[in-house]
mmCIF file of C-alpha atoms in Angstrom:
data_model
loop_
_atom_site.group_PDB
_atom_site.id
_atom_site.type_symbol
_atom_site.label_atom_id
_atom_site.label_comp_id
_atom_site.label_asym_id
_atom_site.label_seq_id
_atom_site.Cartn_x
_atom_site.Cartn_y
_atom_site.Cartn_z
ATOM 1 C CA UNK A 62 239.281 -75.032 99.233
ATOM 2 C CA UNK A 63 238.582 -78.616 97.731
ATOM 3 C CA UNK A 64 236.989 -79.276 101.111
ATOM 4 C CA UNK A 65 235.069 -76.091 101.480
ATOM 5 C CA UNK A 66 233.515 -77.021 97.875
ATOM 6 C CA UNK A 67 233.025 -80.415 99.416
ATOM 7 C CA UNK A 68 230.452 -78.732 101.587
ATOM 8 C CA UNK A 69 228.435 -76.916 98.568
ATOM 9 C CA UNK A 70 225.288 -79.500 98.988
ATOM 10 C CA UNK A 71 225.222 -78.601 102.579
ATOM 11 C CA UNK A 72 222.138 -76.395 103.736
ATOM 12 C CA UNK A 73 222.775 -74.446 106.751
ATOM 13 C CA UNK A 74 219.233 -73.643 107.180
ATOM 14 C CA UNK A 75 218.262 -77.513 107.267
ATOM 15 C CA UNK A 76 221.362 -79.307 108.609
ATOM 16 C CA UNK A 77 222.884 -78.777 111.887
ATOM 17 C CA UNK A 78 226.212 -80.479 111.192
ATOM 18 C CA UNK A 79 227.728 -80.289 107.450
ATOM 19 C CA UNK A 80 229.703 -83.211 106.764
ATOM 20 C CA UNK A 81 231.058 -83.270 103.413
ATOM 21 C CA UNK A 82 228.779 -85.207 101.243
ATOM 22 C CA UNK A 83 231.458 -87.700 100.087
ATOM 23 C CA UNK A 84 233.627 -88.527 102.973
ATOM 24 C CA UNK A 85 235.691 -90.795 100.235
ATOM 25 C CA UNK A 86 237.225 -87.709 99.164
ATOM 26 C CA UNK A 87 239.645 -88.433 101.639
ATOM 27 C CA UNK A 88 240.245 -91.758 100.219
ATOM 28 C CA UNK A 89 240.029 -91.198 96.386
ATOM 29 C CA UNK A 90 243.162 -90.410 94.285
ATOM 30 C CA UNK A 91 243.307 -87.158 92.710
ATOM 31 C CA UNK A 92 244.216 -86.413 88.766
ATOM 32 C CA UNK A 93 247.863 -86.006 88.486
ATOM 33 C CA UNK A 94 249.159 -82.700 88.316
ATOM 34 C CA UNK A 95 251.881 -83.495 85.647
ATOM 35 C CA UNK A 96 253.477 -86.486 84.646
ATOM 36 C CA UNK A 97 257.311 -87.364 84.479
ATOM 37 C CA UNK A 98 258.507 -90.563 82.225
ATOM 38 C CA UNK A 99 254.842 -91.940 82.655
ATOM 39 C CA UNK A 100 254.794 -91.743 86.505
ATOM 40 C CA UNK A 101 251.699 -89.200 87.482
ATOM 41 C CA UNK A 102 252.707 -86.735 90.102
ATOM 42 C CA UNK A 103 249.866 -85.797 92.415
ATOM 43 C CA UNK A 104 249.986 -83.410 95.460
ATOM 44 C CA UNK A 105 250.752 -86.341 97.501
ATOM 45 C CA UNK A 106 253.779 -87.384 95.602
ATOM 46 C CA UNK A 107 255.204 -83.693 95.845
ATOM 47 C CA UNK A 108 254.598 -83.670 99.686
ATOM 48 C CA UNK A 109 256.156 -87.034 100.138
ATOM 49 C CA UNK A 110 259.396 -85.765 98.202
ATOM 50 C CA UNK A 111 259.304 -82.403 100.190
ATOM 51 C CA UNK A 112 259.645 -84.572 103.311
ATOM 52 C CA UNK A 113 262.570 -86.259 102.131
ATOM 53 C CA UNK A 114 263.928 -82.662 101.327
ATOM 54 C CA UNK A 115 262.778 -81.082 104.696
ATOM 55 C CA UNK A 116 264.286 -83.777 106.800
ATOM 56 C CA UNK A 117 267.949 -84.067 104.752
ATOM 57 C CA UNK A 118 267.910 -80.027 105.150
ATOM 58 C CA UNK A 119 266.877 -79.956 108.702
ATOM 59 C CA UNK A 120 269.696 -83.012 109.390
ATOM 60 C CA UNK A 121 272.345 -81.212 106.962
ATOM 61 C CA UNK A 122 272.106 -77.736 108.449
ATOM 62 C CA UNK A 123 271.921 -78.960 112.187
ATOM 63 C CA UNK A 124 274.956 -81.209 112.083
ATOM 64 C CA UNK A 125 277.114 -79.191 109.235
ATOM 65 C CA UNK A 126 279.418 -77.497 111.722
ATOM 66 C CA UNK A 127 279.801 -79.899 114.796
ATOM 67 C CA UNK A 128 281.034 -77.387 117.162
ATOM 68 C CA UNK A 129 281.981 -77.941 120.944
ATOM 69 C CA UNK A 130 279.327 -75.392 121.924
ATOM 70 C CA UNK A 131 276.428 -76.133 119.918
ATOM 71 C CA UNK A 132 274.243 -73.538 118.434
ATOM 72 C CA UNK A 133 270.470 -73.617 119.488
ATOM 73 C CA UNK A 134 269.442 -75.272 116.439
ATOM 74 C CA UNK A 135 272.436 -77.969 116.610
ATOM 75 C CA UNK A 136 271.248 -78.664 119.963
ATOM 76 C CA UNK A 137 267.508 -79.138 118.843
ATOM 77 C CA UNK A 138 268.720 -81.658 116.265
ATOM 78 C CA UNK A 139 271.022 -83.379 118.602
ATOM 79 C CA UNK A 140 268.471 -83.855 121.338
ATOM 80 C CA UNK A 141 266.178 -85.577 118.555
ATOM 81 C CA UNK A 142 268.920 -87.680 117.430
ATOM 82 C CA UNK A 143 269.791 -88.451 121.078
ATOM 83 C CA UNK A 144 266.346 -89.252 121.886
ATOM 84 C CA UNK A 145 265.957 -91.695 119.052
ATOM 85 C CA UNK A 146 269.126 -93.310 119.798
ATOM 86 C CA UNK A 147 269.082 -93.491 123.564
ATOM 87 C CA UNK A 148 265.559 -93.350 124.387
ATOM 88 C CA UNK A 149 264.113 -95.762 121.647
ATOM 89 C CA UNK A 150 267.052 -97.918 120.227
ATOM 90 C CA UNK A 151 269.472 -98.387 123.045
ATOM 91 C CA UNK A 152 266.608 -98.796 125.747
ATOM 92 C CA UNK A 153 264.364 -101.199 123.838
ATOM 93 C CA UNK A 154 266.844 -103.158 121.794
ATOM 94 C CA UNK A 155 269.792 -103.320 124.203
ATOM 95 C CA UNK A 156 273.354 -102.064 123.766
ATOM 96 C CA UNK A 157 273.490 -103.176 120.274
ATOM 97 C CA UNK A 158 270.550 -101.025 119.324
ATOM 98 C CA UNK A 159 272.632 -98.294 118.309
ATOM 99 C CA UNK A 160 272.941 -100.221 114.992
ATOM 100 C CA UNK A 161 269.444 -99.402 114.206
ATOM 101 C CA UNK A 162 269.300 -96.000 115.415
ATOM 102 C CA UNK A 163 269.678 -94.560 111.748
ATOM 103 C CA UNK A 164 266.725 -96.725 110.643
ATOM 104 C CA UNK A 165 264.579 -95.521 113.564
ATOM 105 C CA UNK A 166 265.456 -92.067 113.186
ATOM 106 C CA UNK A 167 264.527 -91.925 109.296
ATOM 107 C CA UNK A 168 260.960 -93.552 110.294
ATOM 108 C CA UNK A 169 260.615 -90.780 113.302
ATOM 109 C CA UNK A 170 261.265 -87.947 111.205
ATOM 110 C CA UNK A 171 259.663 -89.263 108.139
ATOM 111 C CA UNK A 172 256.290 -89.736 109.784
ATOM 112 C CA UNK A 173 257.050 -86.623 111.951
ATOM 113 C CA UNK A 174 256.958 -84.221 109.160
ATOM 114 C CA UNK A 175 254.444 -86.050 107.083
ATOM 115 C CA UNK A 176 252.065 -85.873 110.129
ATOM 116 C CA UNK A 177 252.952 -82.146 110.696
ATOM 117 C CA UNK A 178 251.496 -81.483 107.139
ATOM 118 C CA UNK A 179 247.875 -82.168 108.625
ATOM 119 C CA UNK A 180 248.462 -78.854 110.965
ATOM 120 C CA UNK A 181 250.441 -76.849 108.087
ATOM 121 C CA UNK A 182 248.446 -74.003 107.133
ATOM 122 C CA UNK A 183 247.689 -74.038 103.432
ATOM 123 C CA UNK A 184 248.537 -77.824 103.192
ATOM 124 C CA UNK A 185 246.098 -79.383 105.904
ATOM 125 C CA UNK A 186 246.716 -82.815 104.647
ATOM 126 C CA UNK A 187 248.427 -85.554 106.570
ATOM 127 C CA UNK A 188 250.673 -87.495 103.899
ATOM 128 C CA UNK A 189 250.534 -90.555 106.418
ATOM 129 C CA UNK A 190 246.488 -90.741 105.694
ATOM 130 C CA UNK A 191 246.940 -92.239 102.445
ATOM 131 C CA UNK A 192 247.050 -95.632 103.260
ATOM 132 C CA UNK A 193 249.689 -96.602 100.699
ATOM 133 C CA UNK A 194 252.333 -94.860 102.850
ATOM 134 C CA UNK A 195 251.785 -96.550 106.311
ATOM 135 C CA UNK A 196 251.792 -99.724 104.360
ATOM 136 C CA UNK A 197 255.042 -98.949 102.791
ATOM 137 C CA UNK A 198 256.505 -98.168 106.224
ATOM 138 C CA UNK A 199 255.017 -101.187 107.923
ATOM 139 C CA UNK A 200 256.433 -103.612 105.143
ATOM 140 C CA UNK A 201 259.853 -101.591 105.608
ATOM 141 C CA UNK A 202 259.715 -102.767 109.406
ATOM 142 C CA UNK A 203 258.627 -106.261 108.708
ATOM 143 C CA UNK A 204 261.636 -106.623 106.388
ATOM 144 C CA UNK A 205 263.861 -105.357 109.008
ATOM 145 C CA UNK A 206 262.416 -107.454 111.790
ATOM 146 C CA UNK A 207 262.112 -110.424 109.855
ATOM 147 C CA UNK A 208 265.725 -110.260 108.504
ATOM 148 C CA UNK A 209 267.200 -109.502 112.013
ATOM 149 C CA UNK A 210 265.425 -112.473 113.247
ATOM 150 C CA UNK A 211 266.873 -114.678 110.212
ATOM 151 C CA UNK A 212 270.304 -113.183 110.670
ATOM 152 C CA UNK A 213 270.409 -113.740 114.263
ATOM 153 C CA UNK A 214 268.954 -117.453 114.727
ATOM 154 C CA UNK A 215 268.860 -118.389 111.205
ATOM 155 C CA UNK A 216 265.856 -120.238 109.999
ATOM 156 C CA UNK A 217 265.238 -121.358 113.356
ATOM 157 C CA UNK A 218 263.201 -118.136 113.971
ATOM 158 C CA UNK A 219 260.486 -119.379 111.791
ATOM 159 C CA UNK A 220 260.796 -122.618 113.654
ATOM 160 C CA UNK A 221 260.825 -120.450 117.039
ATOM 161 C CA UNK A 222 257.676 -118.603 115.802
ATOM 162 C CA UNK A 223 255.295 -121.651 114.526
ATOM 163 C CA UNK A 224 256.980 -124.580 117.087
ATOM 164 C CA UNK A 225 257.456 -122.652 120.069
ATOM 165 C CA UNK A 226 259.670 -124.590 122.569
ATOM 166 C CA UNK A 227 259.012 -122.973 125.946
ATOM 167 C CA UNK A 228 255.413 -124.200 125.607
ATOM 168 C CA UNK A 229 254.034 -127.792 126.636
ATOM 169 C CA UNK A 230 253.884 -130.012 123.558
ATOM 170 C CA UNK A 231 250.495 -130.447 123.146
ATOM 171 C CA UNK A 232 249.827 -126.642 122.671
ATOM 172 C CA UNK A 233 252.341 -125.794 120.303
ATOM 173 C CA UNK A 234 250.304 -126.234 117.070
ATOM 174 C CA UNK A 235 247.822 -123.739 118.481
ATOM 175 C CA UNK A 236 249.985 -121.361 119.851
ATOM 176 C CA UNK A 237 252.540 -121.713 116.769
ATOM 177 C CA UNK A 238 249.527 -121.147 114.575
ATOM 178 C CA UNK A 239 248.425 -117.809 116.927
ATOM 179 C CA UNK A 240 252.255 -116.430 116.933
ATOM 180 C CA UNK A 241 252.432 -116.892 113.244
ATOM 181 C CA UNK A 242 249.239 -114.774 112.402
ATOM 182 C CA UNK A 243 250.111 -112.088 115.327
ATOM 183 C CA UNK A 244 254.028 -111.691 114.388
ATOM 184 C CA UNK A 245 253.964 -111.868 110.862
ATOM 185 C CA UNK A 246 250.318 -110.486 109.519
ATOM 186 C CA UNK A 247 248.771 -108.793 112.405
ATOM 187 C CA UNK A 248 251.781 -106.817 113.479
ATOM 188 C CA UNK A 249 252.473 -104.879 110.015
ATOM 189 C CA UNK A 250 248.785 -104.685 109.820
ATOM 190 C CA UNK A 251 248.055 -102.801 113.129
ATOM 191 C CA UNK A 252 251.178 -100.711 112.673
ATOM 192 C CA UNK A 253 249.961 -99.646 109.266
ATOM 193 C CA UNK A 254 246.416 -98.987 110.494
ATOM 194 C CA UNK A 255 247.322 -97.336 113.357
ATOM 195 C CA UNK A 256 249.088 -94.561 111.945
ATOM 196 C CA UNK A 257 246.628 -94.534 108.993
ATOM 197 C CA UNK A 258 243.539 -94.347 111.269
ATOM 198 C CA UNK A 259 244.797 -91.712 113.927
ATOM 199 C CA UNK A 260 245.340 -89.388 111.092
ATOM 200 C CA UNK A 261 242.503 -89.701 109.240
ATOM 201 C CA UNK A 262 240.269 -89.469 112.236
ATOM 202 C CA UNK A 263 242.061 -86.418 113.069
ATOM 203 C CA UNK A 264 241.671 -84.542 109.989
ATOM 204 C CA UNK A 265 238.151 -85.522 109.703
ATOM 205 C CA UNK A 266 237.652 -83.705 112.788
ATOM 206 C CA UNK A 267 239.037 -80.722 111.544
ATOM 207 C CA UNK A 268 237.733 -80.663 108.634
ATOM 208 C CA UNK A 269 234.242 -81.218 110.085
ATOM 209 C CA UNK A 270 234.316 -78.759 112.574
ATOM 210 C CA UNK A 271 236.420 -76.237 110.737
ATOM 211 C CA UNK A 272 234.329 -76.223 107.800
ATOM 212 C CA UNK A 273 231.318 -76.385 109.678
ATOM 213 C CA UNK A 274 232.272 -73.367 111.530
ATOM 214 C CA UNK A 275 233.081 -71.796 108.245
ATOM 215 C CA UNK A 276 229.790 -72.683 106.279
ATOM 216 C CA UNK A 277 227.599 -71.236 109.426
ATOM 217 C CA UNK A 278 229.650 -67.883 109.672
ATOM 218 C CA UNK A 279 229.484 -67.161 106.179
ATOM 219 C CA UNK A 280 225.893 -68.023 105.841
ATOM 220 C CA UNK A 281 224.960 -65.186 108.693
ATOM 221 C CA UNK A 282 222.865 -63.169 106.341
ATOM 222 C CA UNK A 283 220.528 -66.038 105.502
ATOM 223 C CA UNK A 284 220.107 -67.846 109.093
ATOM 224 C CA UNK A 285 220.460 -64.626 111.458
ATOM 225 C CA UNK A 286 221.554 -65.968 114.781
ATOM 226 C CA UNK A 287 221.648 -69.285 114.503
ATOM 227 C CA UNK A 288 224.861 -68.677 112.794
ATOM 228 C CA UNK A 289 226.310 -68.417 116.266
ATOM 229 C CA UNK A 290 226.556 -72.360 116.109
ATOM 230 C CA UNK A 291 229.438 -71.960 113.818
ATOM 231 C CA UNK A 292 231.502 -69.965 116.378
ATOM 232 C CA UNK A 293 231.232 -73.206 118.743
ATOM 233 C CA UNK A 294 232.359 -75.427 115.935
ATOM 234 C CA UNK A 295 235.408 -73.135 115.087
ATOM 235 C CA UNK A 296 236.355 -72.858 118.746
ATOM 236 C CA UNK A 297 236.368 -76.579 119.335
ATOM 237 C CA UNK A 298 238.035 -77.010 116.082
ATOM 238 C CA UNK A 299 240.786 -74.868 117.237
ATOM 239 C CA UNK A 300 241.031 -77.157 120.508
ATOM 240 C CA UNK A 301 241.127 -80.229 118.448
ATOM 241 C CA UNK A 302 243.963 -78.389 116.476
ATOM 242 C CA UNK A 303 246.071 -78.633 119.802
ATOM 243 C CA UNK A 304 245.105 -82.190 120.664
ATOM 244 C CA UNK A 305 246.219 -83.116 116.932
ATOM 245 C CA UNK A 306 249.381 -81.657 117.604
ATOM 246 C CA UNK A 307 249.945 -84.235 120.611
ATOM 247 C CA UNK A 308 248.529 -87.114 118.176
ATOM 248 C CA UNK A 309 251.108 -86.213 115.525
ATOM 249 C CA UNK A 310 254.384 -86.429 117.942
ATOM 250 C CA UNK A 311 252.806 -89.380 119.699
ATOM 251 C CA UNK A 312 251.971 -91.445 116.591
ATOM 252 C CA UNK A 313 255.453 -90.797 115.165
ATOM 253 C CA UNK A 314 256.906 -91.869 118.629
ATOM 254 C CA UNK A 315 254.880 -95.020 118.993
ATOM 255 C CA UNK A 316 255.571 -96.249 115.355
ATOM 256 C CA UNK A 317 259.345 -96.088 116.271
ATOM 257 C CA UNK A 318 258.823 -97.451 119.373
ATOM 258 C CA UNK A 319 256.886 -100.502 118.163
ATOM 259 C CA UNK A 320 259.494 -100.819 115.023
ATOM 260 C CA UNK A 321 262.186 -101.146 117.989
ATOM 261 C CA UNK A 322 260.141 -103.531 120.088
ATOM 262 C CA UNK A 323 259.497 -105.684 116.865
ATOM 263 C CA UNK A 324 263.008 -105.903 116.243
ATOM 264 C CA UNK A 325 264.101 -106.693 119.848
ATOM 265 C CA UNK A 326 261.559 -109.405 120.221
ATOM 266 C CA UNK A 327 263.019 -110.948 116.965
ATOM 267 C CA UNK A 328 266.558 -110.784 117.937
ATOM 268 C CA UNK A 329 266.014 -111.902 121.704
ATOM 269 C CA UNK A 330 262.747 -114.513 121.705
ATOM 270 C CA UNK A 331 263.316 -115.465 124.926
ATOM 271 C CA UNK A 332 262.315 -111.862 126.595
ATOM 272 C CA UNK B 157 212.089 -101.502 102.057
ATOM 273 C CA UNK B 158 213.662 -98.907 99.708
ATOM 274 C CA UNK B 159 217.051 -98.186 98.608
ATOM 275 C CA UNK B 160 217.342 -94.993 100.631
ATOM 276 C CA UNK B 161 216.214 -96.372 103.711
ATOM 277 C CA UNK B 162 218.127 -99.274 103.427
ATOM 278 C CA UNK B 163 221.542 -97.191 103.088
ATOM 279 C CA UNK B 164 220.230 -94.992 106.040
ATOM 280 C CA UNK B 165 219.815 -98.407 108.036
ATOM 281 C CA UNK B 166 223.284 -99.842 107.267
ATOM 282 C CA UNK B 167 224.780 -96.598 108.014
ATOM 283 C CA UNK B 168 223.329 -96.505 111.471
ATOM 284 C CA UNK B 169 224.480 -99.975 111.928
ATOM 285 C CA UNK B 170 227.937 -98.885 111.109
ATOM 286 C CA UNK B 171 227.705 -96.108 113.870
ATOM 287 C CA UNK B 172 226.485 -98.787 116.335
ATOM 288 C CA UNK B 173 229.324 -101.234 115.480
ATOM 289 C CA UNK B 174 231.708 -98.662 115.635
ATOM 290 C CA UNK B 175 230.181 -97.438 119.139
ATOM 291 C CA UNK B 176 230.547 -101.282 120.382
ATOM 292 C CA UNK B 177 234.487 -101.635 119.065
ATOM 293 C CA UNK B 178 235.261 -98.497 121.081
ATOM 294 C CA UNK B 179 233.911 -99.920 124.604
ATOM 295 C CA UNK B 180 236.976 -102.653 125.005
ATOM 296 C CA UNK B 181 239.672 -100.395 124.102
ATOM 297 C CA UNK B 182 238.151 -97.403 125.770
ATOM 298 C CA UNK B 183 238.356 -99.815 129.227
ATOM 299 C CA UNK B 184 241.383 -101.042 128.733
ATOM 300 C CA UNK B 185 243.343 -97.594 127.909
ATOM 301 C CA UNK B 186 241.847 -96.666 131.235
ATOM 302 C CA UNK B 187 243.183 -99.472 133.179
ATOM 303 C CA UNK B 188 246.636 -99.023 131.312
ATOM 304 C CA UNK B 189 246.943 -95.544 132.066
ATOM 305 C CA UNK B 190 245.829 -95.884 135.630
ATOM 306 C CA UNK B 191 248.178 -98.370 136.437
ATOM 307 C CA UNK B 192 251.107 -96.591 134.893
ATOM 308 C CA UNK B 193 250.045 -93.646 137.017
ATOM 309 C CA UNK B 194 250.049 -95.970 139.886
ATOM 310 C CA UNK B 195 253.557 -97.288 139.329
ATOM 311 C CA UNK B 196 254.607 -93.701 138.593
ATOM 312 C CA UNK B 197 253.613 -92.399 142.018
ATOM 313 C CA UNK B 198 254.746 -95.513 143.714
ATOM 314 C CA UNK B 199 258.246 -95.532 141.994
ATOM 315 C CA UNK B 200 258.798 -91.959 140.713
ATOM 316 C CA UNK B 201 262.536 -92.769 139.557
ATOM 317 C CA UNK B 202 261.151 -95.702 137.276
ATOM 318 C CA UNK B 203 258.620 -93.020 135.738
ATOM 319 C CA UNK B 204 260.434 -93.234 132.437
ATOM 320 C CA UNK B 205 260.133 -96.921 132.046
ATOM 321 C CA UNK B 206 256.567 -96.748 132.957
ATOM 322 C CA UNK B 207 255.861 -94.078 130.693
ATOM 323 C CA UNK B 208 257.431 -96.206 127.541
ATOM 324 C CA UNK B 209 255.489 -99.323 128.749
ATOM 325 C CA UNK B 210 252.248 -97.218 128.971
ATOM 326 C CA UNK B 211 252.554 -96.066 125.601
ATOM 327 C CA UNK B 212 253.220 -99.594 124.201
ATOM 328 C CA UNK B 213 250.163 -100.835 126.260
ATOM 329 C CA UNK B 214 248.075 -97.911 124.894
ATOM 330 C CA UNK B 215 249.100 -98.853 121.277
ATOM 331 C CA UNK B 216 248.177 -102.422 121.282
ATOM 332 C CA UNK B 217 245.044 -101.714 123.201
ATOM 333 C CA UNK B 218 243.823 -98.780 120.700
ATOM 334 C CA UNK B 219 244.519 -101.053 117.847
ATOM 335 C CA UNK B 220 241.200 -102.711 118.038
ATOM 336 C CA UNK B 221 239.209 -99.488 118.075
ATOM 337 C CA UNK B 222 241.127 -98.354 115.337
ATOM 338 C CA UNK B 223 240.327 -101.456 113.063
ATOM 339 C CA UNK B 224 237.060 -100.605 114.226
ATOM 340 C CA UNK B 225 237.087 -97.296 112.965
ATOM 341 C CA UNK B 226 238.459 -98.482 109.533
ATOM 342 C CA UNK B 227 235.631 -100.922 109.075
ATOM 343 C CA UNK B 228 233.430 -97.875 109.467
ATOM 344 C CA UNK B 229 234.322 -96.997 106.078
ATOM 345 C CA UNK B 230 234.861 -100.108 104.288
ATOM 346 C CA UNK B 231 232.043 -102.002 105.694
#
């Protein structure tokens, strides 16, 4: 409803495309719905907490009765867990990767459900399009892969980054500088921006197309046959909906995959 | 130049900037996906490995376009 109000300034008899007047609507913080002990609770916070509930319930009810012949639901849950454990953790990190599987599974399911809110009717808001959440997830990944490196190689991990011994000695300062920036700064930054920008872009496309369609079709009395453009916007919006479903799953997968790759490179720097 | 015209011009430059930022990653993703298809066709038994590597390559390449997209909003 708020999104529809954003186009109130749009005059469909003049404008071809009705863009929300203020795109910053997506980035601004809304007022808190209520406050618990000084912590303001916004819609985003409620959605984040509901992600935790949904994921916990999904895993709990899926794995409650571990029968030999699984029900369909249990088989689906097990398929996702096996996909993350064998397809991501063991394949990327190696045999010892199963240790990281619970963390990767949490990241995967959290981002997947958070992204799914983008196409859930009546919610239509990907929680991961708030920059705070991708940044938090990227910082967690950063902490995990830096600590994995320190645990395995000691402080030689940092030495290996800024003074790489496989490079000719006169190139080491330059390569070390580039490696330092790319591993410790650019990695978490791009990890966060990738998730954030994909979801914002998808959300913007959906909002523009479907809201434009709604504005045009609903003003059929004023502008006559030109309202037909709205049908085209609407159909395109539904096409983007399907495309976004693919993006949602792919982004959750890519975030998990890249986290695993980063852990792998800090565990086995020779590869 | 008055204020409104300057803002409109700035918006137009942002759009051109994003368009330029999308050229390189567009070509790059094409190369990555094309090579992955070639690898899968030559060696179907290694398709899983090629697919995983393709997603990784796309993710790294795509980052540049997405940084351009974010700069479009904050510039």
